[in-house]
Amino acid sequence: MKPLKYILLVMVVGLCGQTMAQESFIRKVGTFIDSMSVKGLDRRYIDAPKRPWQIIARGNVYQTIVSMNSKGTMADMDYSATPYLKSTPSQYVGLWAGYRGYGVGYTVNVGGDKGSSLTFGATGGAYGVNVRIRTIENSNPSLNLTSDLIDEDHKDAWEKVELIDPIRVRTLIADGYYLFNGKKFSYAAAYDQSVIQKRSAGSLMVGLMYNYTHINYATDHNGDLVYLMQGLGKVKLWQGSAGVGYAYNWVPARGLLINILAMPMLTFVNKLKAYAYTTNVEELMEDIYFWDPDITDEEWDEWFYERVRITPLAEKTFNSGISIGFDARMSLTYNFGRYFINTYGQFNNIRYHHSDTHGYLNDWFVNTSFGIRL
């Protein structure tokens, strides 16, 4: 049995050595991040807490507004659509966990539109990168729809609708920035609380932003909506922007921080892809049952939505010219001991245009959080 004992001993020693090596590597990574978070900082203005971890409970309110004015020809079919999609302000709750400004957060819907949001963040002394991925499902959007196919008597019915299949919206917004006064001014102190701003300071900054938005309501049950949109059923939008702005951290009292950030953005990548569909709505409208005055609304809905269909027709890509947008943020933070509370809001305005196709995307949220440092 001695050889077996030797083998077991070697395995145990090997596992212990591997575990120690992993722990050593983790400590080295932690030490590197610690040094990066305070490197070059003026400690009279910015202080790094002794406890490096932040665990934050968050509550968010989101809203997305998309306005489009699309005209053109696809597959020899003229189309014209002017939708205005306004999602319901939605409430989310979730958690954020980070180490010295490097972390991840996840929130889920508890009111309003269905959906979720996943965020990643990495902030250092003079730089930062943030990524936000959000999914939305909206069954009762405010459309404010303009279409030549809607007469005056039925416009009110399309102001607020209840869809069988929801409109699905996916957005990815990634932004990065560089601070010219990162020695005395900290973005992280206002937005992820990985450091503490001790004195008031401001900084000129440059930023980059990438936005991807996918709006899709192209299902059979939404055939009447696709028909009223002259066949437009799905839109994808890609945008890349750069800007120069200014941010200021005001410290009116010990532990209290107020931040304001404003940055005009120049959008230099601006691509929109529109998807067109045909429907059988006009054929259904020729059916005598469609005009039967004796059927109830419930019977009409059941008959119509069992039969309506859409079919992919064509897709077209528009490359827009340069446009101007805006990024604005505001934050209020109070630190007390190892705890902190924070409220911040962000507003993004992104525009696009190409020939007769133009519009904008407004995306805003307000975040309230309570955190502890570990």
Coordinates of C-alpha atoms in Angstrom, one line a residue:
M1 CA 0.0 0.0 0.0
K2 CA 3.0 2.3 0.3
P3 CA 3.0 3.3 -3.4
L4 CA -0.6 4.3 -3.1
K5 CA 0.1 6.4 -0.1
Y6 CA 2.9 8.1 -2.0
I7 CA 0.7 8.8 -4.9
L8 CA -2.0 10.3 -2.7
L9 CA 0.6 12.4 -1.0
V10 CA 1.9 13.7 -4.3
M11 CA -1.7 14.5 -5.4
V12 CA -2.5 16.4 -2.2
V13 CA 0.8 18.4 -2.4
G14 CA 0.1 19.2 -6.1
L15 CA -3.4 20.4 -5.4
C16 CA -2.2 22.5 -2.5
G17 CA 0.5 24.0 -4.7
Q18 CA -2.0 24.7 -7.5
T19 CA -4.4 26.4 -5.0
M20 CA -1.6 28.5 -3.6
A21 CA -0.5 29.5 -7.1
Q22 CA -4.1 30.5 -7.9
E23 CA -4.4 32.5 -4.7
S24 CA -1.1 34.2 -5.4
F25 CA -2.2 35.1 -8.9
I26 CA -5.5 36.6 -7.6
R27 CA -3.6 38.6 -5.0
K28 CA -1.3 39.9 -7.8
V29 CA -4.3 40.9 -9.9
G30 CA -5.9 42.6 -6.9
T31 CA -2.6 44.5 -6.1
F32 CA -2.3 45.6 -9.7
I33 CA -5.9 46.9 -9.7
D34 CA -5.3 48.6 -6.3
S35 CA -2.3 50.4 -7.6
M36 CA -4.0 51.4 -10.9
S37 CA -7.0 52.9 -8.9
V38 CA -4.8 55.3 -7.0
K39 CA -1.9 55.8 -9.5
G40 CA -1.3 59.5 -10.2
L41 CA -4.1 60.7 -7.9
D42 CA -3.8 63.8 -5.7
R43 CA -4.8 62.2 -2.3
R44 CA -5.8 65.7 -1.1
Y45 CA -8.7 65.5 -3.6
I46 CA -9.4 61.8 -4.1
D47 CA -9.1 59.0 -1.6
A48 CA -9.3 55.2 -2.1
P49 CA -11.3 53.4 0.6
K50 CA -9.4 50.7 2.5
R51 CA -12.2 48.2 1.7
P52 CA -11.9 47.5 -2.0
W53 CA -15.3 45.8 -2.7
Q54 CA -18.6 47.5 -3.4
I55 CA -21.9 45.6 -3.0
I56 CA -24.8 47.8 -4.2
A57 CA -28.5 47.3 -4.2
R58 CA -30.1 49.2 -7.0
G59 CA -33.5 50.4 -8.1
N60 CA -33.9 51.9 -11.6
V61 CA -36.5 53.7 -13.7
Y62 CA -36.0 53.4 -17.5
Q63 CA -37.7 54.8 -20.6
T64 CA -36.9 54.7 -24.3
I65 CA -38.5 56.9 -27.0
V66 CA -38.0 56.2 -30.7
S67 CA -39.2 58.6 -33.3
M68 CA -38.9 57.7 -37.0
N69 CA -40.0 59.2 -40.3
S70 CA -39.3 56.7 -43.0
K71 CA -40.1 56.9 -46.7
G72 CA -38.7 55.0 -49.6
T73 CA -39.1 52.1 -52.0
M74 CA -38.3 48.5 -51.4
A75 CA -39.0 45.7 -53.9
D76 CA -40.9 48.2 -56.1
M77 CA -43.2 49.0 -53.2
D78 CA -43.5 52.5 -51.9
Y79 CA -43.7 52.8 -48.1
S80 CA -44.1 55.7 -45.7
A81 CA -44.2 55.3 -41.9
T82 CA -44.0 57.8 -39.0
P83 CA -44.0 55.8 -35.8
Y84 CA -43.4 57.3 -32.4
L85 CA -42.7 54.5 -29.9
K86 CA -42.7 55.6 -26.3
S87 CA -42.2 52.8 -23.8
T88 CA -43.8 52.9 -20.4
P89 CA -41.4 54.1 -17.6
S90 CA -40.3 50.8 -16.1
Q91 CA -39.0 49.9 -12.7
Y92 CA -36.1 47.6 -12.1
V93 CA -34.3 46.2 -9.1
G94 CA -31.0 44.4 -8.9
L95 CA -27.4 44.2 -7.6
W96 CA -24.0 45.5 -8.5
A97 CA -20.8 44.0 -7.3
G98 CA -17.4 45.6 -8.0
Y99 CA -13.8 45.7 -7.0
R100 CA -12.1 49.1 -7.2
G101 CA -14.5 50.2 -9.9
Y102 CA -14.4 46.9 -12.0
G103 CA -17.7 45.2 -11.7
V104 CA -21.0 43.9 -13.1
G105 CA -24.6 44.5 -12.3
Y106 CA -28.0 43.0 -13.2
T107 CA -31.5 44.3 -12.8
V108 CA -34.9 42.8 -13.6
N109 CA -38.3 44.4 -14.2
V110 CA -40.8 44.8 -11.4
G111 CA -43.2 47.3 -13.0
G112 CA -44.0 48.7 -16.4
D113 CA -42.4 47.1 -19.5
K114 CA -41.0 43.6 -19.2
G115 CA -37.3 43.3 -19.5
S116 CA -33.9 43.2 -17.9
S117 CA -30.6 45.1 -17.9
L118 CA -27.0 43.9 -17.7
T119 CA -24.2 46.4 -17.0
F120 CA -20.4 46.2 -17.0
G121 CA -18.1 48.8 -15.7
A122 CA -14.3 49.5 -15.5
T123 CA -13.1 52.8 -14.1
G124 CA -9.6 54.0 -13.3
G125 CA -8.0 57.3 -12.4
A126 CA -8.4 59.0 -15.7
Y127 CA -10.5 56.6 -17.8
G128 CA -13.6 54.5 -17.7
V129 CA -15.6 52.1 -19.8
N130 CA -19.3 51.2 -19.3
V131 CA -21.5 48.8 -21.2
R132 CA -25.3 48.5 -20.8
I133 CA -27.4 45.8 -22.4
R134 CA -31.1 46.1 -22.1
T135 CA -34.1 44.1 -23.4
I136 CA -37.7 45.5 -23.4
E137 CA -41.0 43.9 -24.2
N138 CA -43.9 46.4 -24.6
S139 CA -47.4 45.3 -25.2
N140 CA -49.2 48.6 -24.8
P141 CA -46.9 51.3 -26.3
S142 CA -47.7 54.9 -27.0
L143 CA -47.4 54.9 -30.8
N144 CA -48.7 58.3 -31.9
L145 CA -48.8 56.6 -35.3
T146 CA -49.2 58.7 -38.5
S147 CA -50.3 56.7 -41.5
D148 CA -52.3 57.5 -44.6
L149 CA -54.2 54.3 -44.0
I150 CA -55.8 55.5 -40.7
D151 CA -58.8 57.7 -41.1
E152 CA -59.7 60.5 -38.7
D153 CA -62.4 58.4 -36.9
H154 CA -59.8 55.7 -35.9
K155 CA -56.7 57.7 -35.1
D156 CA -57.6 57.7 -31.4
A157 CA -57.7 53.9 -31.3
W158 CA -54.0 53.8 -32.3
E159 CA -52.8 56.3 -29.7
K160 CA -52.7 53.5 -27.1
V161 CA -53.1 49.9 -28.1
E162 CA -52.9 46.5 -26.5
L163 CA -50.8 44.2 -28.7
I164 CA -51.1 40.4 -28.6
D165 CA -47.4 40.1 -29.4
P166 CA -45.2 42.7 -27.7
I167 CA -42.9 45.1 -29.5
R168 CA -39.4 43.9 -28.6
V169 CA -36.5 46.3 -28.2
R170 CA -32.9 45.4 -27.5
T171 CA -30.3 48.1 -26.9
L172 CA -26.6 48.0 -26.3
I173 CA -24.9 51.2 -25.3
A174 CA -21.1 51.3 -24.7
D175 CA -19.3 54.4 -23.7
G176 CA -15.7 55.2 -22.7
Y177 CA -14.1 58.4 -21.6
Y178 CA -10.8 60.0 -20.8
L179 CA -10.3 62.8 -18.2
F180 CA -7.7 65.5 -18.6
N181 CA -7.7 66.2 -14.9
G182 CA -7.9 62.7 -13.5
K183 CA -5.4 63.6 -10.9
K184 CA -8.0 65.7 -9.0
F185 CA -11.3 64.8 -10.5
S186 CA -12.9 61.3 -10.2
Y187 CA -15.8 60.1 -12.4
A188 CA -15.8 56.9 -10.3
A189 CA -16.5 58.7 -7.1
A190 CA -19.9 59.9 -8.5
Y191 CA -21.0 56.8 -10.4
D192 CA -19.7 53.6 -8.8
Q193 CA -18.3 54.9 -5.5
S194 CA -15.0 53.0 -5.8
V195 CA -13.2 56.1 -4.6
I196 CA -14.2 59.2 -2.6
Q197 CA -14.0 62.8 -3.8
K198 CA -12.8 64.9 -0.9
R199 CA -12.6 68.4 -2.5
S200 CA -14.4 70.0 -5.4
A201 CA -12.8 69.7 -8.8
G202 CA -13.7 69.5 -12.5
S203 CA -12.3 68.2 -15.7
L204 CA -12.5 68.5 -19.5
M205 CA -13.1 65.1 -21.0
V206 CA -13.4 63.3 -24.3
G207 CA -15.7 60.4 -24.9
L208 CA -16.7 57.7 -27.3
M209 CA -20.1 56.0 -27.5
Y210 CA -21.5 53.1 -29.5
N211 CA -25.2 52.3 -29.8
Y212 CA -27.0 49.4 -31.2
T213 CA -30.8 49.3 -31.2
H214 CA -33.1 46.6 -32.6
I215 CA -36.8 47.2 -32.8
N216 CA -39.0 44.3 -33.9
Y217 CA -42.8 43.9 -34.0
A218 CA -42.9 41.7 -37.2
T219 CA -45.2 38.8 -36.1
D220 CA -48.5 37.6 -37.6
H221 CA -50.5 38.9 -34.7
N222 CA -49.1 42.4 -35.4
G223 CA -50.0 42.2 -39.0
D224 CA -52.4 45.1 -38.7
L225 CA -49.7 47.3 -37.2
V226 CA -47.2 46.2 -40.0
Y227 CA -49.9 47.0 -42.6
L228 CA -50.5 50.5 -41.1
M229 CA -46.7 51.0 -41.1
Q230 CA -46.8 50.5 -44.9
G231 CA -45.0 47.2 -44.5
L232 CA -42.2 48.3 -42.1
G233 CA -41.9 45.7 -39.4
K234 CA -38.3 45.7 -38.0
V235 CA -35.5 48.2 -37.7
K236 CA -31.8 47.9 -36.7
L237 CA -29.7 51.0 -35.9
W238 CA -26.0 51.2 -35.4
Q239 CA -24.3 54.4 -34.3
G240 CA -20.8 55.5 -33.3
S241 CA -20.2 58.9 -31.7
A242 CA -17.5 61.0 -30.2
G243 CA -17.7 64.1 -28.0
V244 CA -15.9 66.6 -25.9
G245 CA -17.5 67.7 -22.6
Y246 CA -17.0 68.9 -19.1
A247 CA -17.8 67.3 -15.7
Y248 CA -17.6 68.8 -12.2
N249 CA -17.6 67.3 -8.8
W250 CA -18.9 69.7 -6.1
V251 CA -18.2 68.7 -2.4
P252 CA -20.4 71.1 -0.4
A253 CA -19.9 69.1 2.9
R254 CA -17.9 66.2 4.2
G255 CA -19.2 63.0 2.6
L256 CA -21.5 64.8 0.2
L257 CA -20.8 64.9 -3.6
I258 CA -22.8 66.4 -6.5
N259 CA -21.7 65.7 -10.0
I260 CA -22.9 67.3 -13.3
L261 CA -21.6 66.1 -16.7
A262 CA -22.6 67.4 -20.2
M263 CA -21.1 66.3 -23.5
P264 CA -22.3 67.1 -27.0
M265 CA -21.7 64.1 -29.3
L266 CA -20.9 64.0 -33.0
T267 CA -22.3 60.9 -34.6
F268 CA -20.0 59.8 -37.4
V269 CA -21.2 56.2 -37.9
N270 CA -25.0 56.2 -38.5
K271 CA -26.5 53.1 -40.2
L272 CA -30.1 52.1 -40.3
K273 CA -31.5 48.8 -41.7
A274 CA -35.2 48.6 -42.4
Y275 CA -37.1 45.3 -43.0
A276 CA -40.3 45.3 -45.1
Y277 CA -43.1 42.8 -45.1
T278 CA -46.3 42.1 -47.0
T279 CA -49.6 41.3 -45.2
N280 CA -52.9 39.8 -46.1
V281 CA -54.9 42.5 -44.3
E282 CA -56.4 43.9 -47.5
E283 CA -57.6 40.4 -48.5
L284 CA -59.2 40.0 -45.1
M285 CA -60.9 43.3 -45.4
E286 CA -62.6 42.1 -48.6
D287 CA -64.3 39.3 -46.6
I288 CA -67.9 40.0 -45.7
Y289 CA -67.4 38.8 -42.2
F290 CA -64.9 41.7 -41.7
W291 CA -67.8 44.2 -42.2
D292 CA -70.5 42.2 -40.4
P293 CA -72.2 44.7 -38.0
D294 CA -73.6 42.0 -35.8
I295 CA -70.4 40.4 -34.5
T296 CA -68.9 41.5 -31.2
D297 CA -65.4 43.0 -30.8
E298 CA -64.3 39.7 -29.2
E299 CA -65.6 37.6 -32.1
W300 CA -64.0 40.0 -34.7
D301 CA -60.6 39.9 -32.9
E302 CA -60.7 36.1 -32.8
W303 CA -61.6 35.8 -36.5
F304 CA -59.1 38.4 -37.6
Y305 CA -56.0 37.3 -35.6
E306 CA -56.4 33.7 -36.5
R307 CA -56.1 34.6 -40.2
V308 CA -53.7 37.6 -40.5
R309 CA -50.3 36.8 -41.8
I310 CA -47.1 38.7 -42.7
T311 CA -44.4 37.6 -45.2
P312 CA -40.8 39.0 -45.5
L313 CA -40.5 41.2 -48.6
A314 CA -37.2 43.1 -48.6
E315 CA -34.6 44.9 -46.6
K316 CA -32.7 48.1 -47.2
T317 CA -29.7 49.8 -45.5
F318 CA -29.4 53.5 -45.1
N319 CA -26.1 55.1 -44.3
S320 CA -26.8 58.5 -42.7
G321 CA -24.6 61.6 -42.6
I322 CA -23.0 63.1 -39.6
S323 CA -25.5 64.3 -36.9
I324 CA -25.4 65.9 -33.5
G325 CA -26.5 64.2 -30.2
F326 CA -26.2 64.8 -26.5
D327 CA -25.1 62.9 -23.4
A328 CA -26.0 64.4 -20.0
R329 CA -25.6 62.9 -16.5
M330 CA -26.1 64.1 -12.9
S331 CA -25.3 62.3 -9.6
L332 CA -25.8 62.8 -5.9
T333 CA -23.7 60.7 -3.5
Y334 CA -23.4 60.6 0.3
N335 CA -20.7 58.6 2.0
F336 CA -21.0 57.7 5.7
G337 CA -18.5 55.2 7.1
R338 CA -18.4 52.0 5.0
Y339 CA -21.8 52.8 3.6
F340 CA -23.1 55.1 0.8
I341 CA -26.2 56.1 -0.9
N342 CA -26.4 57.4 -4.5
T343 CA -28.9 58.7 -7.0
Y344 CA -27.9 59.4 -10.6
G345 CA -29.6 60.0 -13.9
Q346 CA -28.5 59.8 -17.5
F347 CA -30.0 61.1 -20.8
N348 CA -28.8 60.2 -24.3
N349 CA -30.2 61.8 -27.5
I350 CA -29.0 60.1 -30.7
R351 CA -30.2 61.3 -34.1
Y352 CA -30.0 59.9 -37.6
H353 CA -31.1 61.0 -41.1
H354 CA -30.8 59.8 -44.7
S355 CA -32.7 61.4 -47.5
D356 CA -36.4 61.2 -46.5
T357 CA -35.6 58.9 -43.5
H358 CA -34.8 60.6 -40.2
G359 CA -35.6 60.3 -36.5
Y360 CA -34.1 60.1 -33.1
L361 CA -33.6 57.8 -30.1
N362 CA -34.0 59.2 -26.5
D363 CA -32.9 56.9 -23.8
W364 CA -33.0 57.9 -20.1
F365 CA -32.8 56.3 -16.7
V366 CA -32.7 57.2 -13.0
N367 CA -30.8 55.0 -10.7
T368 CA -31.0 54.9 -6.8
S369 CA -28.7 52.7 -4.8
F370 CA -27.5 51.8 -1.3
G371 CA -24.1 50.3 -1.0
I372 CA -21.6 48.8 1.4
R373 CA -17.8 48.5 1.1
L374 CA -16.2 45.2 2.1

